[in-house]
Amino acid sequence: MPRRNPDRDDVPPLDLERARQGVQRVQRWSDGEWAVRTISGGASTKTYRCPGCNQEIRPGTPHVVAWPVDGRGDESDRRHWHAGCWGARERRR
């Protein structure tokens, strides 16, 4: 039996800006709640310094952006982290 294609008229158009920003979620850590957004390599166009290892995150490198959401800061407090450094940050003091 041949496959049917879904009706394409009811599919919303892709929001390219939202797709470039990555998926945002809230994570709870011992130091509070953080908004965390995963950035793909294709959306990474600038060089950042990871606060976990103090090394550069070069353009084209997938990474995460995190900022406090529990009243201790706002989006101006965003920091770009290597994904591994973000995941291990409570083990490094």
Backbone as CSV, one residue per row, in Angstrom:
resi,resn,N_x,N_y,N_z,CA_x,CA_y,CA_z,C_x,C_y,C_z
1,MET,0.850,-1.173,0.000,0.000,0.000,0.000,0.900,1.241,0.000
2,PRO,0.647,2.182,-0.903,1.484,3.381,-0.957,1.244,4.289,0.243
3,ARG,2.308,5.025,0.636,2.197,5.976,1.747,1.460,7.221,1.291
4,ARG,0.708,7.794,2.213,0.007,9.049,1.915,0.802,10.199,2.520
5,ASN,0.908,11.276,1.809,1.518,12.484,2.344,0.475,13.234,3.146
6,PRO,0.862,13.805,4.293,-0.109,14.580,5.063,-0.499,15.839,4.285
7,ASP,-1.651,16.369,4.636,-2.119,17.597,3.997,-1.160,18.729,4.353
8,ARG,-0.490,19.295,3.404,0.537,20.317,3.642,-0.055,21.697,3.908
9,ASP,-1.349,21.887,3.711,-1.959,23.197,3.924,-2.033,23.584,5.398
10,ASP,-2.069,22.604,6.298,-2.211,22.934,7.717,-0.878,22.929,8.472
11,VAL,0.245,22.878,7.772,1.560,22.911,8.396,2.010,24.373,8.484
12,PRO,2.293,24.870,9.709,2.721,26.266,9.832,4.104,26.456,9.218
13,PRO,4.386,27.665,8.725,5.705,27.917,8.134,6.792,27.882,9.215
14,LEU,7.993,27.519,8.830,9.119,27.444,9.742,9.561,28.855,10.135
15,ASP,9.692,29.109,11.426,10.190,30.381,11.941,11.717,30.262,12.013
16,LEU,12.419,30.803,11.021,13.867,30.639,10.932,14.597,31.267,12.105
17,GLU,14.149,32.408,12.592,14.814,33.050,13.729,14.707,32.183,14.977
18,ARG,13.542,31.633,15.205,13.361,30.746,16.362,14.209,29.489,16.226
19,ALA,14.312,28.954,15.025,15.126,27.764,14.795,16.601,28.052,15.049
20,ARG,17.074,29.239,14.695,18.478,29.602,14.928,18.786,29.767,16.411
21,GLN,17.804,30.176,17.202,18.027,30.433,18.621,18.161,29.161,19.439
22,GLY,17.730,28.050,18.936,17.841,26.794,19.673,16.663,26.564,20.593
23,VAL,16.702,25.437,21.272,15.619,25.031,22.159,15.945,25.478,23.579
24,GLN,15.002,26.183,24.194,15.224,26.679,25.553,14.468,25.820,26.555
25,ARG,15.127,25.575,27.696,14.500,24.834,28.778,15.025,25.388,30.093
26,VAL,14.368,25.057,31.196,14.805,25.493,32.519,15.395,24.295,33.246
27,GLN,16.572,24.500,33.827,17.235,23.453,34.601,17.403,23.920,36.034
28,ARG,17.213,23.003,36.966,17.413,23.311,38.386,18.748,22.753,38.829
29,TRP,19.577,23.618,39.422,20.881,23.234,39.951,20.930,23.683,41.402
30,SER,21.973,23.308,42.087,22.083,23.683,43.501,22.167,25.195,43.692
31,ASP,22.598,25.923,42.666,22.690,27.381,42.770,21.506,28.099,42.132
32,GLY,20.404,27.398,41.867,19.198,28.040,41.362,18.707,27.462,40.048
33,GLU,17.755,28.172,39.468,17.174,27.763,38.193,17.822,28.562,37.073
34,TRP,18.110,27.871,35.989,18.786,28.483,34.851,18.012,28.192,33.567
35,ALA,17.842,29.215,32.743,17.336,29.009,31.387,18.541,28.568,30.565
36,VAL,18.384,27.477,29.845,19.484,26.905,29.076,19.002,26.718,27.645
37,ARG,19.791,27.210,26.717,19.458,27.090,25.298,20.610,26.393,24.590
38,THR,20.310,25.364,23.813,21.307,24.662,23.023,21.483,25.380,21.697
39,ILE,22.728,25.699,21.361,23.038,26.392,20.117,23.726,25.401,19.180
40,SER,23.225,25.284,17.964,23.831,24.374,16.995,25.099,24.997,16.422
41,GLY,25.920,24.176,15.833,27.139,24.692,15.216,26.857,25.685,14.101
42,GLY,25.810,25.438,13.329,25.466,26.340,12.233,24.980,27.700,12.698
43,ALA,24.431,27.766,13.901,23.925,29.030,14.436,24.990,29.783,15.233
44,SER,26.131,29.155,15.458,27.197,29.768,16.244,28.130,30.522,15.310
45,THR,28.091,31.865,15.369,28.858,32.679,14.420,29.918,33.554,15.068
46,LYS,29.977,33.579,16.394,30.942,34.420,17.093,31.823,33.568,18.010
47,THR,32.915,34.152,18.451,33.791,33.490,19.420,33.383,33.923,20.820
48,TYR,33.261,32.962,21.725,32.920,33.222,23.119,33.969,32.572,24.011
49,ARG,34.023,32.972,25.266,34.923,32.360,26.242,34.072,31.599,27.239
50,CYS,34.317,30.298,27.360,33.566,29.438,28.271,33.995,29.734,29.705
51,PRO,33.057,30.065,30.601,33.427,30.321,31.989,33.822,29.055,32.752
52,GLY,33.534,27.890,32.208,33.877,26.649,32.885,35.337,26.275,32.737
53,CYS,35.900,26.464,31.534,37.285,26.061,31.283,38.160,27.233,30.853
54,ASN,37.548,28.390,30.659,38.241,29.607,30.230,38.873,29.464,28.843
55,GLN,38.370,28.532,28.035,38.842,28.347,26.660,37.826,28.954,25.700
56,GLU,38.272,29.236,24.472,37.377,29.810,23.473,36.385,28.784,22.944
57,ILE,35.192,29.270,22.654,34.196,28.517,21.898,34.210,29.155,20.524
58,ARG,34.775,28.480,19.568,34.975,29.025,18.228,33.673,29.006,17.415
59,PRO,33.544,29.888,16.417,32.360,29.841,15.542,32.192,28.453,14.929
60,GLY,30.963,28.008,14.831,30.665,26.691,14.282,30.675,25.577,15.310
61,THR,30.953,25.917,16.584,31.001,24.908,17.645,29.667,24.859,18.379
62,PRO,28.997,23.716,18.414,27.762,23.618,19.206,28.082,23.857,20.683
63,HIS,27.193,24.553,21.380,27.401,24.849,22.796,26.078,25.205,23.447
64,VAL,26.086,25.601,24.712,24.868,26.017,25.400,25.031,27.444,25.909
65,VAL,23.912,28.125,26.022,23.859,29.457,26.612,22.964,29.335,27.842
66,ALA,23.414,29.894,28.959,22.649,29.786,30.204,22.599,31.132,30.901
67,TRP,21.449,31.409,31.564,21.298,32.609,32.375,20.307,32.313,33.483
68,PRO,20.452,32.992,34.639,19.567,32.724,35.781,18.143,33.190,35.516
69,VAL,17.170,32.420,36.017,15.764,32.796,35.832,15.028,32.940,37.152
70,ASP,15.727,32.827,38.260,15.057,32.854,39.552,15.222,34.187,40.279
71,GLY,15.296,35.278,39.536,15.368,36.600,40.142,16.770,37.090,40.435
72,ARG,17.794,36.265,40.167,19.168,36.682,40.430,19.811,37.337,39.222
73,GLY,19.113,37.395,38.115,19.669,37.987,36.905,18.653,37.929,35.791
74,ASP,19.103,38.284,34.598,18.218,38.249,33.428,19.041,37.846,32.203
75,GLU,18.474,38.045,31.021,19.165,37.628,29.802,20.476,38.366,29.574
76,SER,20.676,39.520,30.208,21.959,40.214,30.067,23.067,39.452,30.795
77,ASP,22.698,38.491,31.635,23.661,37.663,32.356,23.941,36.341,31.637
78,ARG,23.595,36.280,30.346,23.828,35.050,29.575,25.319,34.751,29.467
79,ARG,25.647,33.475,29.565,27.013,33.011,29.380,26.996,31.811,28.449
80,HIS,27.974,31.759,27.570,28.111,30.674,26.607,29.087,29.646,27.170
81,TRP,28.652,28.369,27.207,29.421,27.285,27.812,29.596,26.157,26.808
82,HIS,30.734,25.466,26.873,30.823,24.170,26.203,29.791,23.272,26.887
83,ALA,29.142,22.410,26.150,28.108,21.553,26.736,28.680,20.697,27.867
84,GLY,29.873,20.152,27.695,30.487,19.340,28.735,30.832,20.145,29.976
85,CYS,31.286,21.377,29.784,31.614,22.241,30.926,30.355,22.603,31.700
86,TRP,29.264,22.876,30.983,28.007,23.187,31.661,27.545,21.987,32.495
87,GLY,27.614,20.803,31.913,27.175,19.609,32.624,28.043,19.267,33.827
88,ALA,29.305,19.670,33.804,30.238,19.330,34.884,30.496,20.507,35.818
89,ARG,29.751,21.584,35.700,30.105,22.805,36.430,30.003,22.666,37.941
90,GLU,29.152,21.797,38.452,29.071,21.641,39.898,30.220,20.802,40.458
91,ARG,30.910,20.084,39.595,32.086,19.309,40.045,33.350,20.154,40.023
92,ARG,33.298,21.324,39.372,34.447,22.233,39.308,34.161,23.454,40.139
93,ARG,34.860,23.692,41.162,34.647,24.904,41.957,35.903,25.682,42.043
